[in-house]
Amino acid sequence: MKVFIITIKGMDASERLAEKAFTSAETYGYDPYYFPAYTKDDSITFLEANNVRAVWNEDTPYFDLYNRWTSVGGTRGCFASHYSLWLKSVEINEPIIILETEEEDLLAGLI
């Protein structure tokens, strides 16, 4: 099974932990790939290109929640990264595992 490890390029801690997660995935027999995380800046372009927009209706009970996640760059980048990998899973027509770099040995619990 493919494992995609979301990595923040240029952030030493993220890249170091991604290497550990990659090694862990290989150790447990998975097929690991690095995935460069979307940032607060490039996430806007990606989400708009894919027609992903927040609900902007003040009458909905979740308006404040949606308003907050779209205004926080890191949250928006995280969503864009996960959404992009969901699209990848659909494209390749198989389930995938998505890891963020703080989950370096989560795979041990999956087998």
mmCIF file of N, CA, C and O in Angstrom:
data_model
loop_
_atom_site.group_PDB
_atom_site.id
_atom_site.type_symbol
_atom_site.label_atom_id
_atom_site.label_comp_id
_atom_site.label_asym_id
_atom_site.label_seq_id
_atom_site.Cartn_x
_atom_site.Cartn_y
_atom_site.Cartn_z
ATOM 1 N N MET A 1 0.844 -1.173 0.000
ATOM 2 C CA MET A 1 0.000 0.000 0.000
ATOM 3 C C MET A 1 0.892 1.239 0.000
ATOM 4 O O MET A 1 1.916 1.278 0.673
ATOM 5 N N LYS A 2 0.450 2.248 -0.748
ATOM 6 C CA LYS A 2 1.208 3.500 -0.811
ATOM 7 C C LYS A 2 0.982 4.330 0.449
ATOM 8 O O LYS A 2 -0.129 4.431 0.947
ATOM 9 N N VAL A 3 2.075 4.917 0.928
ATOM 10 C CA VAL A 3 2.043 5.819 2.077
ATOM 11 C C VAL A 3 2.606 7.157 1.611
ATOM 12 O O VAL A 3 3.720 7.219 1.088
ATOM 13 N N PHE A 4 1.823 8.208 1.779
ATOM 14 C CA PHE A 4 2.272 9.547 1.431
ATOM 15 C C PHE A 4 2.582 10.312 2.708
ATOM 16 O O PHE A 4 1.744 10.396 3.606
ATOM 17 N N ILE A 5 3.789 10.834 2.784
ATOM 18 C CA ILE A 5 4.258 11.540 3.976
ATOM 19 C C ILE A 5 4.297 13.033 3.659
ATOM 20 O O ILE A 5 5.119 13.494 2.865
ATOM 21 N N ILE A 6 3.370 13.768 4.266
ATOM 22 C CA ILE A 6 3.305 15.211 4.033
ATOM 23 C C ILE A 6 4.497 15.869 4.721
ATOM 24 O O ILE A 6 4.698 15.706 5.921
ATOM 25 N N THR A 7 5.279 16.597 3.931
ATOM 26 C CA THR A 7 6.518 17.197 4.415
ATOM 27 C C THR A 7 6.556 18.676 4.085
ATOM 28 O O THR A 7 6.258 19.061 2.952
ATOM 29 N N ILE A 8 6.916 19.485 5.055
ATOM 30 C CA ILE A 8 7.060 20.915 4.811
ATOM 31 C C ILE A 8 8.492 21.163 4.347
ATOM 32 O O ILE A 8 9.435 21.087 5.134
ATOM 33 N N LYS A 9 8.637 21.402 3.052
ATOM 34 C CA LYS A 9 9.962 21.609 2.467
ATOM 35 C C LYS A 9 10.626 22.839 3.066
ATOM 36 O O LYS A 9 9.994 23.874 3.263
ATOM 37 N N GLY A 10 11.903 22.702 3.378
ATOM 38 C CA GLY A 10 12.654 23.810 3.943
ATOM 39 C C GLY A 10 12.564 23.921 5.457
ATOM 40 O O GLY A 10 13.248 24.729 6.058
ATOM 41 N N MET A 11 11.729 23.100 6.067
ATOM 42 C CA MET A 11 11.630 23.094 7.527
ATOM 43 C C MET A 11 12.385 21.854 8.015
ATOM 44 O O MET A 11 11.952 20.724 7.798
ATOM 45 N N ASP A 12 13.532 22.089 8.629
ATOM 46 C CA ASP A 12 14.427 20.998 9.009
ATOM 47 C C ASP A 12 13.733 19.914 9.826
ATOM 48 O O ASP A 12 13.901 18.727 9.550
ATOM 49 N N ALA A 13 12.963 20.296 10.830
ATOM 50 C CA ALA A 13 12.308 19.306 11.688
ATOM 51 C C ALA A 13 11.347 18.443 10.879
ATOM 52 O O ALA A 13 11.295 17.221 11.042
ATOM 53 N N SER A 14 10.580 19.052 9.999
ATOM 54 C CA SER A 14 9.630 18.308 9.178
ATOM 55 C C SER A 14 10.355 17.340 8.247
ATOM 56 O O SER A 14 9.966 16.174 8.113
ATOM 57 N N GLU A 15 11.423 17.811 7.614
ATOM 58 C CA GLU A 15 12.169 16.956 6.690
ATOM 59 C C GLU A 15 12.854 15.803 7.422
ATOM 60 O O GLU A 15 12.876 14.666 6.931
ATOM 61 N N ARG A 16 13.384 16.079 8.609
ATOM 62 C CA ARG A 16 14.047 15.029 9.394
ATOM 63 C C ARG A 16 13.035 13.958 9.825
ATOM 64 O O ARG A 16 13.276 12.752 9.696
ATOM 65 N N LEU A 17 11.878 14.396 10.322
ATOM 66 C CA LEU A 17 10.860 13.440 10.752
ATOM 67 C C LEU A 17 10.259 12.696 9.562
ATOM 68 O O LEU A 17 9.895 11.520 9.681
ATOM 69 N N ALA A 18 10.184 13.354 8.416
ATOM 70 C CA ALA A 18 9.686 12.689 7.217
ATOM 71 C C ALA A 18 10.614 11.543 6.813
ATOM 72 O O ALA A 18 10.165 10.485 6.382
ATOM 73 N N GLU A 19 11.915 11.753 6.967
ATOM 74 C CA GLU A 19 12.876 10.685 6.666
ATOM 75 C C GLU A 19 12.648 9.488 7.590
ATOM 76 O O GLU A 19 12.695 8.330 7.151
ATOM 77 N N LYS A 20 12.390 9.760 8.874
ATOM 78 C CA LYS A 20 12.107 8.673 9.814
ATOM 79 C C LYS A 20 10.823 7.944 9.436
ATOM 80 O O LYS A 20 10.751 6.716 9.487
ATOM 81 N N ALA A 21 9.800 8.704 9.053
ATOM 82 C CA ALA A 21 8.529 8.096 8.654
ATOM 83 C C ALA A 21 8.713 7.254 7.393
ATOM 84 O O ALA A 21 8.149 6.167 7.270
ATOM 85 N N PHE A 22 9.535 7.743 6.472
ATOM 86 C CA PHE A 22 9.818 7.015 5.237
ATOM 87 C C PHE A 22 10.478 5.676 5.551
ATOM 88 O O PHE A 22 10.064 4.622 5.044
ATOM 89 N N THR A 23 11.484 5.723 6.410
ATOM 90 C CA THR A 23 12.181 4.495 6.817
ATOM 91 C C THR A 23 11.237 3.541 7.531
ATOM 92 O O THR A 23 11.252 2.331 7.287
ATOM 93 N N SER A 24 10.400 4.074 8.399
ATOM 94 C CA SER A 24 9.424 3.258 9.119
ATOM 95 C C SER A 24 8.468 2.575 8.140
ATOM 96 O O SER A 24 8.173 1.389 8.268
ATOM 97 N N ALA A 25 8.004 3.315 7.145
ATOM 98 C CA ALA A 25 7.091 2.744 6.152
ATOM 99 C C ALA A 25 7.756 1.596 5.407
ATOM 100 O O ALA A 25 7.152 0.533 5.204
ATOM 101 N N GLU A 26 8.993 1.806 5.004
ATOM 102 C CA GLU A 26 9.726 0.731 4.312
ATOM 103 C C GLU A 26 9.904 -0.477 5.219
ATOM 104 O O GLU A 26 9.734 -1.625 4.789
ATOM 105 N N THR A 27 10.226 -0.235 6.481
ATOM 106 C CA THR A 27 10.432 -1.311 7.449
ATOM 107 C C THR A 27 9.197 -2.201 7.567
ATOM 108 O O THR A 27 9.308 -3.415 7.689
ATOM 109 N N TYR A 28 8.025 -1.579 7.527
ATOM 110 C CA TYR A 28 6.779 -2.333 7.680
ATOM 111 C C TYR A 28 6.176 -2.783 6.355
ATOM 112 O O TYR A 28 5.050 -3.248 6.306
ATOM 113 N N GLY A 29 6.941 -2.657 5.272
ATOM 114 C CA GLY A 29 6.516 -3.197 3.991
ATOM 115 C C GLY A 29 5.588 -2.315 3.173
ATOM 116 O O GLY A 29 4.934 -2.791 2.252
ATOM 117 N N TYR A 30 5.537 -1.034 3.484
ATOM 118 C CA TYR A 30 4.715 -0.105 2.716
ATOM 119 C C TYR A 30 5.554 0.557 1.621
ATOM 120 O O TYR A 30 6.773 0.471 1.621
ATOM 121 N N ASP A 31 4.880 1.203 0.700
ATOM 122 C CA ASP A 31 5.510 1.876 -0.430
ATOM 123 C C ASP A 31 5.446 3.393 -0.180
ATOM 124 O O ASP A 31 4.450 4.030 -0.526
ATOM 125 N N PRO A 32 6.490 3.988 0.444
ATOM 126 C CA PRO A 32 6.407 5.398 0.856
ATOM 127 C C PRO A 32 6.785 6.410 -0.237
ATOM 128 O O PRO A 32 7.608 6.123 -1.104
ATOM 129 N N TYR A 33 6.138 7.567 -0.146
ATOM 130 C CA TYR A 33 6.409 8.699 -1.027
ATOM 131 C C TYR A 33 6.387 9.967 -0.190
ATOM 132 O O TYR A 33 5.547 10.116 0.698
ATOM 133 N N TYR A 34 7.282 10.880 -0.508
ATOM 134 C CA TYR A 34 7.227 12.201 0.113
ATOM 135 C C TYR A 34 6.193 13.029 -0.639
ATOM 136 O O TYR A 34 6.094 12.947 -1.862
ATOM 137 N N PHE A 35 5.448 13.820 0.096
ATOM 138 C CA PHE A 35 4.487 14.732 -0.522
ATOM 139 C C PHE A 35 4.753 16.130 0.013
ATOM 140 O O PHE A 35 4.612 16.363 1.222
ATOM 141 N N PRO A 36 5.140 17.073 -0.857
ATOM 142 C CA PRO A 36 5.403 18.433 -0.380
ATOM 143 C C PRO A 36 4.098 19.116 0.040
ATOM 144 O O PRO A 36 3.162 19.214 -0.745
ATOM 145 N N ALA A 37 4.055 19.554 1.278
ATOM 146 C CA ALA A 37 2.849 20.176 1.828
ATOM 147 C C ALA A 37 2.527 21.471 1.092
ATOM 148 O O ALA A 37 3.422 22.199 0.673
ATOM 149 N N TYR A 38 1.246 21.726 0.962
ATOM 150 C CA TYR A 38 0.826 23.037 0.484
ATOM 151 C C TYR A 38 1.047 24.042 1.605
ATOM 152 O O TYR A 38 0.880 23.712 2.779
ATOM 153 N N THR A 39 1.417 25.234 1.230
ATOM 154 C CA THR A 39 1.638 26.297 2.208
ATOM 155 C C THR A 39 0.428 27.212 2.249
ATOM 156 O O THR A 39 -0.490 27.086 1.429
ATOM 157 N N LYS A 40 0.455 28.156 3.163
ATOM 158 C CA LYS A 40 -0.647 29.112 3.262
ATOM 159 C C LYS A 40 -0.819 29.886 1.960
ATOM 160 O O LYS A 40 -1.924 30.278 1.609
ATOM 161 N N ASP A 41 0.265 30.079 1.222
ATOM 162 C CA ASP A 41 0.191 30.858 -0.013
ATOM 163 C C ASP A 41 -0.261 30.028 -1.210
ATOM 164 O O ASP A 41 -1.195 30.410 -1.911
ATOM 165 N N ASP A 42 0.387 28.897 -1.462
ATOM 166 C CA ASP A 42 0.010 28.129 -2.655
ATOM 167 C C ASP A 42 -1.277 27.325 -2.471
ATOM 168 O O ASP A 42 -1.861 26.859 -3.442
ATOM 169 N N SER A 43 -1.755 27.195 -1.248
ATOM 170 C CA SER A 43 -3.012 26.477 -1.028
ATOM 171 C C SER A 43 -4.188 27.217 -1.645
ATOM 172 O O SER A 43 -5.122 26.597 -2.165
ATOM 173 N N ILE A 44 -4.155 28.536 -1.630
ATOM 174 C CA ILE A 44 -5.256 29.320 -2.205
ATOM 175 C C ILE A 44 -5.391 29.020 -3.694
ATOM 176 O O ILE A 44 -6.482 28.730 -4.191
ATOM 177 N N THR A 45 -4.278 29.059 -4.406
ATOM 178 C CA THR A 45 -4.294 28.785 -5.840
ATOM 179 C C THR A 45 -4.805 27.376 -6.119
ATOM 180 O O THR A 45 -5.642 27.172 -6.999
ATOM 181 N N PHE A 46 -4.297 26.392 -5.359
ATOM 182 C CA PHE A 46 -4.718 25.005 -5.559
ATOM 183 C C PHE A 46 -6.213 24.835 -5.303
ATOM 184 O O PHE A 46 -6.931 24.227 -6.103
ATOM 185 N N LEU A 47 -6.695 25.353 -4.177
ATOM 186 C CA LEU A 47 -8.103 25.181 -3.835
ATOM 187 C C LEU A 47 -9.016 25.889 -4.833
ATOM 188 O O LEU A 47 -10.031 25.322 -5.262
ATOM 189 N N GLU A 48 -8.658 27.087 -5.244
ATOM 190 C CA GLU A 48 -9.469 27.793 -6.233
ATOM 191 C C GLU A 48 -9.482 27.056 -7.572
ATOM 192 O O GLU A 48 -10.519 26.958 -8.218
ATOM 193 N N ALA A 49 -8.338 26.504 -7.973
ATOM 194 C CA ALA A 49 -8.262 25.759 -9.230
ATOM 195 C C ALA A 49 -9.138 24.512 -9.201
ATOM 196 O O ALA A 49 -9.584 24.031 -10.249
ATOM 197 N N ASN A 50 -9.388 23.990 -8.002
ATOM 198 C CA ASN A 50 -10.212 22.792 -7.851
ATOM 199 C C ASN A 50 -11.638 23.113 -7.384
ATOM 200 O O ASN A 50 -12.371 22.230 -6.962
ATOM 201 N N ASN A 51 -12.011 24.385 -7.481
ATOM 202 C CA ASN A 51 -13.353 24.841 -7.095
ATOM 203 C C ASN A 51 -13.726 24.480 -5.669
ATOM 204 O O ASN A 51 -14.882 24.159 -5.378
ATOM 205 N N VAL A 52 -12.757 24.501 -4.771
ATOM 206 C CA VAL A 52 -13.024 24.251 -3.360
ATOM 207 C C VAL A 52 -13.131 25.610 -2.678
ATOM 208 O O VAL A 52 -12.188 26.389 -2.666
ATOM 209 N N ARG A 53 -14.321 25.847 -2.148
ATOM 210 C CA ARG A 53 -14.558 27.123 -1.489
ATOM 211 C C ARG A 53 -15.253 26.880 -0.158
ATOM 212 O O ARG A 53 -16.012 25.938 -0.009
ATOM 213 N N ALA A 54 -15.010 27.751 0.751
ATOM 214 C CA ALA A 54 -15.671 27.658 2.055
ATOM 215 C C ALA A 54 -17.117 28.118 1.932
ATOM 216 O O ALA A 54 -17.483 28.848 1.016
ATOM 217 N N VAL A 55 -17.924 27.669 2.852
ATOM 218 C CA VAL A 55 -19.306 28.127 2.927
ATOM 219 C C VAL A 55 -19.287 29.523 3.544
ATOM 220 O O VAL A 55 -18.771 29.709 4.642
ATOM 221 N N TRP A 56 -19.835 30.473 2.848
ATOM 222 C CA TRP A 56 -19.804 31.849 3.337
ATOM 223 C C TRP A 56 -21.193 32.346 3.744
ATOM 224 O O TRP A 56 -21.465 33.510 3.764
ATOM 225 N N ASN A 57 -22.081 31.438 4.055
ATOM 226 C CA ASN A 57 -23.443 31.804 4.438
ATOM 227 C C ASN A 57 -23.503 31.989 5.946
ATOM 228 O O ASN A 57 -23.396 31.028 6.702
ATOM 229 N N GLU A 58 -23.717 33.206 6.394
ATOM 230 C CA GLU A 58 -23.739 33.493 7.832
ATOM 231 C C GLU A 58 -24.888 32.814 8.554
ATOM 232 O O GLU A 58 -24.892 32.733 9.778
ATOM 233 N N ASP A 59 -25.869 32.321 7.818
ATOM 234 C CA ASP A 59 -27.017 31.660 8.436
ATOM 235 C C ASP A 59 -26.733 30.198 8.795
ATOM 236 O O ASP A 59 -27.528 29.569 9.481
ATOM 237 N N THR A 60 -25.627 29.650 8.302
ATOM 238 C CA THR A 60 -25.335 28.253 8.620
ATOM 239 C C THR A 60 -24.712 28.165 10.004
ATOM 240 O O THR A 60 -23.969 29.058 10.426
ATOM 241 N N PRO A 61 -25.011 27.087 10.727
ATOM 242 C CA PRO A 61 -24.449 26.971 12.087
ATOM 243 C C PRO A 61 -22.932 26.837 12.104
ATOM 244 O O PRO A 61 -22.303 27.057 13.120
ATOM 245 N N TYR A 62 -22.329 26.496 10.976
ATOM 246 C CA TYR A 62 -20.891 26.289 10.939
ATOM 247 C C TYR A 62 -20.147 27.472 10.336
ATOM 248 O O TYR A 62 -18.967 27.386 10.046
ATOM 249 N N PHE A 63 -20.818 28.595 10.157
ATOM 250 C CA PHE A 63 -20.177 29.738 9.502
ATOM 251 C C PHE A 63 -18.869 30.117 10.182
ATOM 252 O O PHE A 63 -17.852 30.291 9.528
ATOM 253 N N ASP A 64 -18.878 30.222 11.500
ATOM 254 C CA ASP A 64 -17.664 30.637 12.206
ATOM 255 C C ASP A 64 -16.532 29.640 11.994
ATOM 256 O O ASP A 64 -15.392 30.013 11.798
ATOM 257 N N LEU A 65 -16.866 28.347 12.018
ATOM 258 C CA LEU A 65 -15.848 27.312 11.800
ATOM 259 C C LEU A 65 -15.252 27.457 10.400
ATOM 260 O O LEU A 65 -14.042 27.501 10.229
ATOM 261 N N TYR A 66 -16.090 27.550 9.387
ATOM 262 C CA TYR A 66 -15.585 27.675 8.027
ATOM 263 C C TYR A 66 -14.819 28.981 7.836
ATOM 264 O O TYR A 66 -13.802 29.021 7.168
ATOM 265 N N ASN A 67 -15.296 30.026 8.422
ATOM 266 C CA ASN A 67 -14.626 31.312 8.307
ATOM 267 C C ASN A 67 -13.236 31.254 8.928
ATOM 268 O O ASN A 67 -12.282 31.791 8.389
ATOM 269 N N ARG A 68 -13.120 30.540 10.055
ATOM 270 C CA ARG A 68 -11.811 30.436 10.718
ATOM 271 C C ARG A 68 -10.828 29.608 9.907
ATOM 272 O O ARG A 68 -9.681 29.998 9.733
ATOM 273 N N TRP A 69 -11.242 28.430 9.420
ATOM 274 C CA TRP A 69 -10.253 27.583 8.751
ATOM 275 C C TRP A 69 -9.761 28.201 7.460
ATOM 276 O O TRP A 69 -8.626 27.985 7.067
ATOM 277 N N THR A 70 -10.580 28.976 6.794
ATOM 278 C CA THR A 70 -10.110 29.581 5.553
ATOM 279 C C THR A 70 -9.220 30.784 5.805
ATOM 280 O O THR A 70 -8.475 31.190 4.934
ATOM 281 N N SER A 71 -9.296 31.354 6.998
ATOM 282 C CA SER A 71 -8.476 32.540 7.272
ATOM 283 C C SER A 71 -7.156 32.197 7.950
ATOM 284 O O SER A 71 -6.292 33.044 8.071
ATOM 285 N N VAL A 72 -6.981 30.966 8.370
ATOM 286 C CA VAL A 72 -5.735 30.536 9.015
ATOM 287 C C VAL A 72 -4.904 29.791 7.968
ATOM 288 O O VAL A 72 -5.282 28.705 7.516
ATOM 289 N N GLY A 73 -3.782 30.400 7.588
ATOM 290 C CA GLY A 73 -2.973 29.857 6.496
ATOM 291 C C GLY A 73 -2.534 28.421 6.683
ATOM 292 O O GLY A 73 -2.617 27.608 5.770
ATOM 293 N N GLY A 74 -2.047 28.080 7.875
ATOM 294 C CA GLY A 74 -1.577 26.718 8.116
ATOM 295 C C GLY A 74 -2.694 25.693 8.004
ATOM 296 O O GLY A 74 -2.505 24.604 7.455
ATOM 297 N N THR A 75 -3.854 26.033 8.492
ATOM 298 C CA THR A 75 -5.004 25.130 8.418
ATOM 299 C C THR A 75 -5.434 24.947 6.973
ATOM 300 O O THR A 75 -5.735 23.835 6.533
ATOM 301 N N ARG A 76 -5.431 26.031 6.227
ATOM 302 C CA ARG A 76 -5.798 25.974 4.815
ATOM 303 C C ARG A 76 -4.791 25.113 4.045
ATOM 304 O O ARG A 76 -5.171 24.279 3.223
ATOM 305 N N GLY A 77 -3.501 25.275 4.349
ATOM 306 C CA GLY A 77 -2.477 24.463 3.693
ATOM 307 C C GLY A 77 -2.611 22.993 4.033
ATOM 308 O O GLY A 77 -2.445 22.123 3.177
ATOM 309 N N CYS A 78 -2.929 22.707 5.289
ATOM 310 C CA CYS A 78 -3.122 21.320 5.726
ATOM 311 C C CYS A 78 -4.299 20.697 4.976
ATOM 312 O O CYS A 78 -4.218 19.584 4.462
ATOM 313 N N PHE A 79 -5.410 21.437 4.911
ATOM 314 C CA PHE A 79 -6.577 20.928 4.191
ATOM 315 C C PHE A 79 -6.245 20.675 2.723
ATOM 316 O O PHE A 79 -6.584 19.632 2.167
ATOM 317 N N ALA A 80 -5.551 21.622 2.095
ATOM 318 C CA ALA A 80 -5.205 21.479 0.681
ATOM 319 C C ALA A 80 -4.328 20.248 0.458
ATOM 320 O O ALA A 80 -4.513 19.511 -0.518
ATOM 321 N N SER A 81 -3.397 19.998 1.361
ATOM 322 C CA SER A 81 -2.522 18.828 1.239
ATOM 323 C C SER A 81 -3.321 17.531 1.322
ATOM 324 O O SER A 81 -3.166 16.631 0.491
ATOM 325 N N HIS A 82 -4.191 17.440 2.307
ATOM 326 C CA HIS A 82 -4.995 16.222 2.469
ATOM 327 C C HIS A 82 -5.984 16.059 1.319
ATOM 328 O O HIS A 82 -6.176 14.947 0.817
ATOM 329 N N TYR A 83 -6.590 17.147 0.885
ATOM 330 C CA TYR A 83 -7.532 17.084 -0.226
ATOM 331 C C TYR A 83 -6.822 16.639 -1.497
ATOM 332 O O TYR A 83 -7.330 15.804 -2.258
ATOM 333 N N SER A 84 -5.625 17.168 -1.739
ATOM 334 C CA SER A 84 -4.848 16.789 -2.905
ATOM 335 C C SER A 84 -4.535 15.290 -2.900
ATOM 336 O O SER A 84 -4.606 14.621 -3.933
ATOM 337 N N LEU A 85 -4.206 14.778 -1.731
ATOM 338 C CA LEU A 85 -3.904 13.340 -1.641
ATOM 339 C C LEU A 85 -5.169 12.493 -1.788
ATOM 340 O O LEU A 85 -5.113 11.381 -2.319
ATOM 341 N N TRP A 86 -6.312 13.007 -1.358
ATOM 342 C CA TRP A 86 -7.570 12.300 -1.610
ATOM 343 C C TRP A 86 -7.799 12.207 -3.128
ATOM 344 O O TRP A 86 -8.167 11.150 -3.640
ATOM 345 N N LEU A 87 -7.541 13.311 -3.845
ATOM 346 C CA LEU A 87 -7.667 13.291 -5.302
ATOM 347 C C LEU A 87 -6.714 12.263 -5.912
ATOM 348 O O LEU A 87 -7.056 11.565 -6.869
ATOM 349 N N LYS A 88 -5.508 12.178 -5.360
ATOM 350 C CA LYS A 88 -4.523 11.199 -5.836
ATOM 351 C C LYS A 88 -5.039 9.777 -5.647
ATOM 352 O O LYS A 88 -4.909 8.936 -6.536
ATOM 353 N N SER A 89 -5.636 9.515 -4.498
ATOM 354 C CA SER A 89 -6.198 8.195 -4.217
ATOM 355 C C SER A 89 -7.284 7.840 -5.237
ATOM 356 O O SER A 89 -7.349 6.717 -5.734
ATOM 357 N N VAL A 90 -8.117 8.810 -5.556
ATOM 358 C CA VAL A 90 -9.170 8.596 -6.562
ATOM 359 C C VAL A 90 -8.531 8.345 -7.925
ATOM 360 O O VAL A 90 -8.934 7.431 -8.658
ATOM 361 N N GLU A 91 -7.525 9.137 -8.266
ATOM 362 C CA GLU A 91 -6.849 9.011 -9.562
ATOM 363 C C GLU A 91 -6.231 7.633 -9.756
ATOM 364 O O GLU A 91 -6.345 7.036 -10.826
ATOM 365 N N ILE A 92 -5.569 7.121 -8.729
ATOM 366 C CA ILE A 92 -4.908 5.816 -8.859
ATOM 367 C C ILE A 92 -5.846 4.667 -8.500
ATOM 368 O O ILE A 92 -5.472 3.503 -8.621
ATOM 369 N N ASN A 93 -7.048 5.006 -8.042
ATOM 370 C CA ASN A 93 -8.085 4.035 -7.731
ATOM 371 C C ASN A 93 -7.632 2.983 -6.711
ATOM 372 O O ASN A 93 -7.827 1.782 -6.896
ATOM 373 N N GLU A 94 -7.019 3.466 -5.653
ATOM 374 C CA GLU A 94 -6.633 2.579 -4.563
ATOM 375 C C GLU A 94 -6.542 3.373 -3.260
ATOM 376 O O GLU A 94 -6.314 4.584 -3.279
ATOM 377 N N PRO A 95 -6.739 2.682 -2.146
ATOM 378 C CA PRO A 95 -6.612 3.386 -0.864
ATOM 379 C C PRO A 95 -5.149 3.737 -0.602
ATOM 380 O O PRO A 95 -4.237 3.064 -1.081
ATOM 381 N N ILE A 96 -4.961 4.795 0.149
ATOM 382 C CA ILE A 96 -3.610 5.218 0.524
ATOM 383 C C ILE A 96 -3.602 5.533 2.017
ATOM 384 O O ILE A 96 -4.658 5.699 2.629
ATOM 385 N N ILE A 97 -2.408 5.621 2.559
ATOM 386 C CA ILE A 97 -2.220 6.079 3.931
ATOM 387 C C ILE A 97 -1.546 7.439 3.849
ATOM 388 O O ILE A 97 -0.587 7.620 3.086
ATOM 389 N N ILE A 98 -2.056 8.396 4.614
ATOM 390 C CA ILE A 98 -1.471 9.733 4.659
ATOM 391 C C ILE A 98 -0.876 9.943 6.043
ATOM 392 O O ILE A 98 -1.567 9.768 7.048
ATOM 393 N N LEU A 99 0.398 10.288 6.074
ATOM 394 C CA LEU A 99 1.068 10.595 7.335
ATOM 395 C C LEU A 99 1.560 12.029 7.327
ATOM 396 O O LEU A 99 2.001 12.535 6.298
ATOM 397 N N GLU A 100 1.483 12.643 8.466
ATOM 398 C CA GLU A 100 2.152 13.920 8.653
ATOM 399 C C GLU A 100 3.441 13.616 9.393
ATOM 400 O O GLU A 100 3.587 12.561 10.002
ATOM 401 N N THR A 101 4.392 14.501 9.343
ATOM 402 C CA THR A 101 5.731 14.166 9.827
ATOM 403 C C THR A 101 5.808 13.876 11.313
ATOM 404 O O THR A 101 6.749 13.236 11.758
ATOM 405 N N GLU A 102 4.831 14.295 12.100
ATOM 406 C CA GLU A 102 4.900 13.978 13.526
ATOM 407 C C GLU A 102 4.466 12.533 13.815
ATOM 408 O O GLU A 102 4.498 12.087 14.934
ATOM 409 N N GLU A 103 4.099 11.801 12.760
ATOM 410 C CA GLU A 103 3.617 10.435 12.935
ATOM 411 C C GLU A 103 4.668 9.433 12.445
ATOM 412 O O GLU A 103 4.356 8.493 11.715
ATOM 413 N N GLU A 104 5.884 9.601 12.890
ATOM 414 C CA GLU A 104 6.991 8.843 12.325
ATOM 415 C C GLU A 104 6.893 7.332 12.503
ATOM 416 O O GLU A 104 7.379 6.571 11.696
ATOM 417 N N ASP A 105 6.253 6.831 13.558
ATOM 418 C CA ASP A 105 6.169 5.374 13.721
ATOM 419 C C ASP A 105 4.739 4.906 13.926
ATOM 420 O O ASP A 105 4.484 3.887 14.540
ATOM 421 N N LEU A 106 3.784 5.642 13.390
ATOM 422 C CA LEU A 106 2.382 5.270 13.499
ATOM 423 C C LEU A 106 2.111 3.945 12.787
ATOM 424 O O LEU A 106 1.231 3.188 13.181
ATOM 425 N N LEU A 107 2.881 3.651 11.766
ATOM 426 C CA LEU A 107 2.644 2.448 10.993
ATOM 427 C C LEU A 107 2.771 1.171 11.802
ATOM 428 O O LEU A 107 2.174 0.156 11.453
ATOM 429 N N ALA A 108 3.515 1.201 12.867
ATOM 430 C CA ALA A 108 3.682 0.011 13.704
ATOM 431 C C ALA A 108 2.335 -0.511 14.194
ATOM 432 O O ALA A 108 2.132 -1.699 14.323
ATOM 433 N N GLY A 109 1.392 0.384 14.437
ATOM 434 C CA GLY A 109 0.081 -0.016 14.929
ATOM 435 C C GLY A 109 -0.873 -0.477 13.844
ATOM 436 O O GLY A 109 -1.969 -0.953 14.138
ATOM 437 N N LEU A 110 -0.496 -0.365 12.583
ATOM 438 C CA LEU A 110 -1.400 -0.711 11.482
ATOM 439 C C LEU A 110 -1.278 -2.161 11.032
ATOM 440 O O LEU A 110 -2.120 -2.643 10.311
ATOM 441 N N ILE A 111 -0.201 -2.844 11.428
ATOM 442 C CA ILE A 111 -0.049 -4.230 10.978
ATOM 443 C C ILE A 111 -0.422 -5.211 12.045
ATOM 444 O O ILE A 111 -0.637 -4.939 13.162
#
